[in-house]
Amino acid sequence: MTFSSTEFNVVNEQQTRVLAKSLAENAERLIDNGLIIHLEGDLGAGKTTFSRYFIQALGHNGAVKSPTYTLVEPYALNKVNIYHFDLYRLADPEELEFMGIRDYFGKGNICLVEWPQRGGPLLASADLTISIKLTGDSRCFALSTSGQTGERLLEHLVT
Ligand SMILES: Nc1ncnc2c1ncn2[C@@H]1O[C@H](COP(=O)(O)OP(=O)(O)OP(=O)(O)O)[C@@H](O)[C@H]1O
Ligand SMILES: [Mg+2]
């Protein structure tokens, strides 16, 4: 298994948008086996903001609201289905079983998961984990991958 990691310093939403777009362009080419991206970071770190730009970069024109209460918001786009999860309010990881969580992790799908720590062992491991840390006004995006697909997500990122 190959591991790699890289960091980006982000000082405004525009820079989040550029990073999200570059990752989305790579992701679009790698959806054959499905793709799982975990988003870690405290409340207000910028996980939903990143997800919004990522989903819009893949062709969604409308709003992207936080899935805090619905747990998951689906986006059926031209080339890809995106499922945006927020597990913050998950009372019990077993709820994922009732949701049929495995069915989301399929071919042609991208799953973005906020608060993956709450998902427990049923949650599939990530191809890419993005960990966002807010210090003052600037955000550090730490990207780490395991496996070949994740590795390829980090190729030629333009920021
Ligand atoms: N790169 C950025 N530059 C400046 N402000 C940002 C940036 N990213 C996010 N914000 C702002 O920070 C606030 C919180 O962002 P967001 O909702 O994305 O956080 P979150 O990590 O999803 O939080 P939660 O854990 O509650 O879901 C929003 O007001 C958003 O506009
Ligand atoms: Mg959020």
PDB file of C-alpha atoms and ligand atoms in Angstrom:
ATOM      1  CA  MET A   1       0.000   0.000   0.000  1.00  0.00           C
ATOM      2  CA  THR A   2       1.329   3.408  -0.901  1.00  0.00           C
ATOM      3  CA  PHE A   3       0.789   6.436   1.306  1.00  0.00           C
ATOM      4  CA  SER A   4       1.352  10.046   0.541  1.00  0.00           C
ATOM      5  CA  SER A   5       0.407  13.368   1.969  1.00  0.00           C
ATOM      6  CA  THR A   6       0.606  16.999   1.114  1.00  0.00           C
ATOM      7  CA  GLU A   7      -0.529  20.288   2.642  1.00  0.00           C
ATOM      8  CA  PHE A   8      -2.033  23.473   1.307  1.00  0.00           C
ATOM      9  CA  ASN A   9      -2.449  26.771   3.079  1.00  0.00           C
ATOM     10  CA  VAL A  10      -5.758  28.428   2.247  1.00  0.00           C
ATOM     11  CA  VAL A  11      -6.557  32.015   3.219  1.00  0.00           C
ATOM     12  CA  ASN A  12      -9.935  32.609   1.582  1.00  0.00           C
ATOM     13  CA  GLU A  13     -12.878  30.819  -0.022  1.00  0.00           C
ATOM     14  CA  GLN A  14     -11.513  31.462  -3.487  1.00  0.00           C
ATOM     15  CA  GLN A  15      -8.477  29.306  -2.641  1.00  0.00           C
ATOM     16  CA  THR A  16     -10.744  26.574  -1.281  1.00  0.00           C
ATOM     17  CA  ARG A  17     -12.600  26.746  -4.594  1.00  0.00           C
ATOM     18  CA  VAL A  18      -9.412  26.359  -6.660  1.00  0.00           C
ATOM     19  CA  LEU A  19      -8.242  23.351  -4.606  1.00  0.00           C
ATOM     20  CA  ALA A  20     -11.701  21.743  -4.737  1.00  0.00           C
ATOM     21  CA  LYS A  21     -11.901  22.222  -8.504  1.00  0.00           C
ATOM     22  CA  SER A  22      -8.486  20.698  -9.109  1.00  0.00           C
ATOM     23  CA  LEU A  23      -9.310  17.656  -6.956  1.00  0.00           C
ATOM     24  CA  ALA A  24     -12.726  17.338  -8.628  1.00  0.00           C
ATOM     25  CA  GLU A  25     -11.117  17.237 -12.079  1.00  0.00           C
ATOM     26  CA  ASN A  26      -8.859  14.384 -10.969  1.00  0.00           C
ATOM     27  CA  ALA A  27     -11.742  12.632  -9.203  1.00  0.00           C
ATOM     28  CA  GLU A  28     -13.871  12.651 -12.339  1.00  0.00           C
ATOM     29  CA  ARG A  29     -11.268  10.469 -14.066  1.00  0.00           C
ATOM     30  CA  LEU A  30     -11.081   7.969 -11.211  1.00  0.00           C
ATOM     31  CA  ILE A  31     -14.665   7.001 -10.496  1.00  0.00           C
ATOM     32  CA  ASP A  32     -14.535   3.525 -12.050  1.00  0.00           C
ATOM     33  CA  ASN A  33     -14.497   1.841  -8.663  1.00  0.00           C
ATOM     34  CA  GLY A  34     -16.115   4.670  -6.755  1.00  0.00           C
ATOM     35  CA  LEU A  35     -14.269   7.194  -4.655  1.00  0.00           C
ATOM     36  CA  ILE A  36     -14.493   8.010  -0.954  1.00  0.00           C
ATOM     37  CA  ILE A  37     -13.229  11.271   0.470  1.00  0.00           C
ATOM     38  CA  HIS A  38     -13.296  11.887   4.220  1.00  0.00           C
ATOM     39  CA  LEU A  39     -13.371  15.464   5.493  1.00  0.00           C
ATOM     40  CA  GLU A  40     -12.077  15.996   9.012  1.00  0.00           C
ATOM     41  CA  GLY A  41     -11.835  19.178  11.059  1.00  0.00           C
ATOM     42  CA  ASP A  42     -13.618  21.041  13.848  1.00  0.00           C
ATOM     43  CA  LEU A  43     -17.013  22.726  13.564  1.00  0.00           C
ATOM     44  CA  GLY A  44     -16.604  25.598  11.123  1.00  0.00           C
ATOM     45  CA  ALA A  45     -13.322  24.308   9.672  1.00  0.00           C
ATOM     46  CA  GLY A  46     -14.649  24.582   6.123  1.00  0.00           C
ATOM     47  CA  LYS A  47     -15.690  21.034   5.210  1.00  0.00           C
ATOM     48  CA  THR A  48     -19.063  21.956   3.711  1.00  0.00           C
ATOM     49  CA  THR A  49     -17.527  24.916   1.889  1.00  0.00           C
ATOM     50  CA  PHE A  50     -14.977  22.599   0.268  1.00  0.00           C
ATOM     51  CA  SER A  51     -17.728  20.100  -0.594  1.00  0.00           C
ATOM     52  CA  ARG A  52     -19.862  22.844  -2.159  1.00  0.00           C
ATOM     53  CA  TYR A  53     -17.087  23.906  -4.556  1.00  0.00           C
ATOM     54  CA  PHE A  54     -16.189  20.280  -5.303  1.00  0.00           C
ATOM     55  CA  ILE A  55     -19.803  19.404  -6.205  1.00  0.00           C
ATOM     56  CA  GLN A  56     -20.226  22.592  -8.246  1.00  0.00           C
ATOM     57  CA  ALA A  57     -16.967  21.883 -10.106  1.00  0.00           C
ATOM     58  CA  LEU A  58     -18.526  18.625 -11.313  1.00  0.00           C
ATOM     59  CA  GLY A  59     -21.473  20.419 -12.845  1.00  0.00           C
ATOM     60  CA  HIS A  60     -24.000  21.123 -10.104  1.00  0.00           C
ATOM     61  CA  ASN A  61     -25.468  24.590 -10.567  1.00  0.00           C
ATOM     62  CA  GLY A  62     -27.679  25.034  -7.526  1.00  0.00           C
ATOM     63  CA  ALA A  63     -27.033  25.386  -3.836  1.00  0.00           C
ATOM     64  CA  VAL A  64     -25.230  22.805  -1.733  1.00  0.00           C
ATOM     65  CA  LYS A  65     -26.728  22.729   1.707  1.00  0.00           C
ATOM     66  CA  SER A  66     -25.176  21.088   4.704  1.00  0.00           C
ATOM     67  CA  PRO A  67     -26.482  17.526   5.173  1.00  0.00           C
ATOM     68  CA  THR A  68     -26.353  17.952   8.958  1.00  0.00           C
ATOM     69  CA  TYR A  69     -29.999  16.998   9.472  1.00  0.00           C
ATOM     70  CA  THR A  70     -30.588  14.737   6.480  1.00  0.00           C
ATOM     71  CA  LEU A  71     -27.266  12.859   6.968  1.00  0.00           C
ATOM     72  CA  VAL A  72     -26.863  12.615   3.195  1.00  0.00           C
ATOM     73  CA  GLU A  73     -27.635  14.798   0.173  1.00  0.00           C
ATOM     74  CA  PRO A  74     -27.498  13.183  -3.282  1.00  0.00           C
ATOM     75  CA  TYR A  75     -26.396  14.941  -6.480  1.00  0.00           C
ATOM     76  CA  ALA A  76     -27.027  13.136  -9.760  1.00  0.00           C
ATOM     77  CA  LEU A  77     -24.706  14.924 -12.172  1.00  0.00           C
ATOM     78  CA  ASN A  78     -23.774  14.349 -15.798  1.00  0.00           C
ATOM     79  CA  LYS A  79     -20.850  12.022 -15.323  1.00  0.00           C
ATOM     80  CA  VAL A  80     -21.057  11.134 -11.676  1.00  0.00           C
ATOM     81  CA  ASN A  81     -23.306  10.634  -8.661  1.00  0.00           C
ATOM     82  CA  ILE A  82     -22.128  12.432  -5.580  1.00  0.00           C
ATOM     83  CA  TYR A  83     -23.330  11.608  -2.077  1.00  0.00           C
ATOM     84  CA  HIS A  84     -22.490  14.273   0.481  1.00  0.00           C
ATOM     85  CA  PHE A  85     -22.682  12.953   4.056  1.00  0.00           C
ATOM     86  CA  ASP A  86     -22.478  14.731   7.385  1.00  0.00           C
ATOM     87  CA  LEU A  87     -22.358  12.182  10.212  1.00  0.00           C
ATOM     88  CA  TYR A  88     -22.139  14.728  13.038  1.00  0.00           C
ATOM     89  CA  ARG A  89     -25.612  13.919  14.284  1.00  0.00           C
ATOM     90  CA  LEU A  90     -25.421  10.190  13.793  1.00  0.00           C
ATOM     91  CA  ALA A  91     -26.662   8.805  17.097  1.00  0.00           C
ATOM     92  CA  ASP A  92     -25.383   5.286  16.543  1.00  0.00           C
ATOM     93  CA  PRO A  93     -23.087   3.967  13.800  1.00  0.00           C
ATOM     94  CA  GLU A  94     -25.683   1.205  13.246  1.00  0.00           C
ATOM     95  CA  GLU A  95     -27.918   3.813  11.599  1.00  0.00           C
ATOM     96  CA  LEU A  96     -25.557   3.526   8.644  1.00  0.00           C
ATOM     97  CA  GLU A  97     -26.616  -0.072   8.260  1.00  0.00           C
ATOM     98  CA  PHE A  98     -30.284   0.987   8.110  1.00  0.00           C
ATOM     99  CA  MET A  99     -29.406   3.583   5.498  1.00  0.00           C
ATOM    100  CA  GLY A 100     -27.907   0.853   3.334  1.00  0.00           C
ATOM    101  CA  ILE A 101     -24.564   2.614   3.474  1.00  0.00           C
ATOM    102  CA  ARG A 102     -22.752   0.015   1.344  1.00  0.00           C
ATOM    103  CA  ASP A 103     -24.923   0.814  -1.653  1.00  0.00           C
ATOM    104  CA  TYR A 104     -23.565   4.340  -1.737  1.00  0.00           C
ATOM    105  CA  PHE A 105     -19.982   3.195  -2.151  1.00  0.00           C
ATOM    106  CA  GLY A 106     -20.282   1.911  -5.694  1.00  0.00           C
ATOM    107  CA  LYS A 107     -18.988   2.312  -9.217  1.00  0.00           C
ATOM    108  CA  GLY A 108     -19.338   5.803 -10.606  1.00  0.00           C
ATOM    109  CA  ASN A 109     -20.092   7.330  -7.204  1.00  0.00           C
ATOM    110  CA  ILE A 110     -18.150   9.839  -5.200  1.00  0.00           C
ATOM    111  CA  CYS A 111     -18.877   9.977  -1.465  1.00  0.00           C
ATOM    112  CA  LEU A 112     -17.828  13.050   0.492  1.00  0.00           C
ATOM    113  CA  VAL A 113     -18.074  12.363   4.213  1.00  0.00           C
ATOM    114  CA  GLU A 114     -17.972  15.063   6.894  1.00  0.00           C
ATOM    115  CA  TRP A 115     -17.384  13.828  10.461  1.00  0.00           C
ATOM    116  CA  PRO A 116     -16.271  10.327   9.335  1.00  0.00           C
ATOM    117  CA  GLN A 117     -15.049   9.568  12.906  1.00  0.00           C
ATOM    118  CA  ARG A 118     -18.710   9.234  13.901  1.00  0.00           C
ATOM    119  CA  GLY A 119     -19.311   6.523  11.310  1.00  0.00           C
ATOM    120  CA  GLY A 120     -17.572   3.700  13.107  1.00  0.00           C
ATOM    121  CA  PRO A 121     -16.368   0.530  11.403  1.00  0.00           C
ATOM    122  CA  LEU A 122     -19.192   0.335   8.835  1.00  0.00           C
ATOM    123  CA  LEU A 123     -17.881   3.371   7.051  1.00  0.00           C
ATOM    124  CA  ALA A 124     -15.589   2.403   4.202  1.00  0.00           C
ATOM    125  CA  SER A 125     -12.039   3.637   4.468  1.00  0.00           C
ATOM    126  CA  ALA A 126     -11.115   6.689   2.464  1.00  0.00           C
ATOM    127  CA  ASP A 127      -9.150   6.961  -0.753  1.00  0.00           C
ATOM    128  CA  LEU A 128      -8.366  10.503   0.358  1.00  0.00           C
ATOM    129  CA  THR A 129      -8.641  12.132   3.783  1.00  0.00           C
ATOM    130  CA  ILE A 130      -8.733  15.900   3.924  1.00  0.00           C
ATOM    131  CA  SER A 131      -8.070  17.312   7.357  1.00  0.00           C
ATOM    132  CA  ILE A 132      -8.715  21.034   7.742  1.00  0.00           C
ATOM    133  CA  LYS A 133      -7.225  23.069  10.600  1.00  0.00           C
ATOM    134  CA  LEU A 134      -8.200  26.660  11.175  1.00  0.00           C
ATOM    135  CA  THR A 135      -5.528  28.874  12.744  1.00  0.00           C
ATOM    136  CA  GLY A 136      -6.375  32.547  12.875  1.00  0.00           C
ATOM    137  CA  ASP A 137      -7.772  33.391   9.453  1.00  0.00           C
ATOM    138  CA  SER A 138      -5.883  30.729   7.582  1.00  0.00           C
ATOM    139  CA  ARG A 139      -6.756  27.111   6.984  1.00  0.00           C
ATOM    140  CA  CYS A 140      -4.336  24.256   6.574  1.00  0.00           C
ATOM    141  CA  PHE A 141      -5.655  21.511   4.278  1.00  0.00           C
ATOM    142  CA  ALA A 142      -3.718  18.305   4.945  1.00  0.00           C
ATOM    143  CA  LEU A 143      -4.395  15.703   2.251  1.00  0.00           C
ATOM    144  CA  SER A 144      -3.432  12.091   2.867  1.00  0.00           C
ATOM    145  CA  THR A 145      -4.072   9.057   0.743  1.00  0.00           C
ATOM    146  CA  SER A 146      -3.693   5.346   0.955  1.00  0.00           C
ATOM    147  CA  GLY A 147      -3.835   3.178  -2.109  1.00  0.00           C
ATOM    148  CA  GLN A 148      -3.346   3.841  -5.781  1.00  0.00           C
ATOM    149  CA  THR A 149      -6.602   5.628  -6.460  1.00  0.00           C
ATOM    150  CA  GLY A 150      -5.935   8.130  -3.680  1.00  0.00           C
ATOM    151  CA  GLU A 151      -2.413   8.593  -4.957  1.00  0.00           C
ATOM    152  CA  ARG A 152      -3.665   9.501  -8.408  1.00  0.00           C
ATOM    153  CA  LEU A 153      -6.086  12.029  -6.912  1.00  0.00           C
ATOM    154  CA  LEU A 154      -3.111  14.085  -5.808  1.00  0.00           C
ATOM    155  CA  GLU A 155      -1.388  14.129  -9.197  1.00  0.00           C
ATOM    156  CA  HIS A 156      -0.885  17.498 -10.895  1.00  0.00           C
ATOM    157  CA  LEU A 157      -2.999  19.491  -8.442  1.00  0.00           C
ATOM    158  CA  VAL A 158      -3.199  23.123  -9.460  1.00  0.00           C
ATOM    159  CA  THR A 159      -3.643  25.543  -6.556  1.00  0.00           C
TER     160      THR A 159
HETATM  161  N1  LIG B   1     -11.469  29.061   2.892  1.00  0.00           N
HETATM  162  C1  LIG B   1     -12.275  29.813   3.648  1.00  0.00           C
HETATM  163  N2  LIG B   1     -11.998  31.118   3.825  1.00  0.00           N
HETATM  164  C2  LIG B   1     -12.803  31.887   4.586  1.00  0.00           C
HETATM  165  N3  LIG B   1     -13.941  31.470   5.193  1.00  0.00           N
HETATM  166  C3  LIG B   1     -14.269  30.191   5.035  1.00  0.00           C
HETATM  167  C4  LIG B   1     -13.461  29.294   4.263  1.00  0.00           C
HETATM  168  N4  LIG B   1     -14.025  28.070   4.306  1.00  0.00           N
HETATM  169  C5  LIG B   1     -15.143  28.193   5.054  1.00  0.00           C
HETATM  170  N5  LIG B   1     -15.304  29.465   5.482  1.00  0.00           N
HETATM  171  C6  LIG B   1     -16.388  29.963   6.321  1.00  0.00           C
HETATM  172  O1  LIG B   1     -16.388  29.263   7.554  1.00  0.00           O
HETATM  173  C7  LIG B   1     -17.729  29.011   7.967  1.00  0.00           C
HETATM  174  C8  LIG B   1     -17.922  27.546   8.266  1.00  0.00           C
HETATM  175  O2  LIG B   1     -17.696  26.789   7.090  1.00  0.00           O
HETATM  176  P1  LIG B   1     -18.336  25.353   6.840  1.00  0.00           P
HETATM  177  O3  LIG B   1     -19.794  25.370   7.055  1.00  0.00           O
HETATM  178  O4  LIG B   1     -17.815  24.937   5.511  1.00  0.00           O
HETATM  179  O5  LIG B   1     -17.663  24.487   8.010  1.00  0.00           O
HETATM  180  P2  LIG B   1     -17.834  22.941   8.328  1.00  0.00           P
HETATM  181  O6  LIG B   1     -16.454  22.425   8.555  1.00  0.00           O
HETATM  182  O7  LIG B   1     -18.640  22.263   7.304  1.00  0.00           O
HETATM  183  O8  LIG B   1     -18.597  22.953   9.731  1.00  0.00           O
HETATM  184  P3  LIG B   1     -19.544  21.815  10.385  1.00  0.00           P
HETATM  185  O9  LIG B   1     -18.619  20.891  11.153  1.00  0.00           O
HETATM  186  O10 LIG B   1     -20.414  22.591  11.305  1.00  0.00           O
HETATM  187  O11 LIG B   1     -20.286  21.100   9.315  1.00  0.00           O
HETATM  188  C9  LIG B   1     -18.645  29.521   6.857  1.00  0.00           C
HETATM  189  O12 LIG B   1     -19.152  30.769   7.237  1.00  0.00           O
HETATM  190  C10 LIG B   1     -17.730  29.676   5.677  1.00  0.00           C
HETATM  191  O13 LIG B   1     -18.133  30.703   4.812  1.00  0.00           O
HETATM  192 MG    MG B   2     -20.337  21.069   7.429  1.00  0.00          MG
END
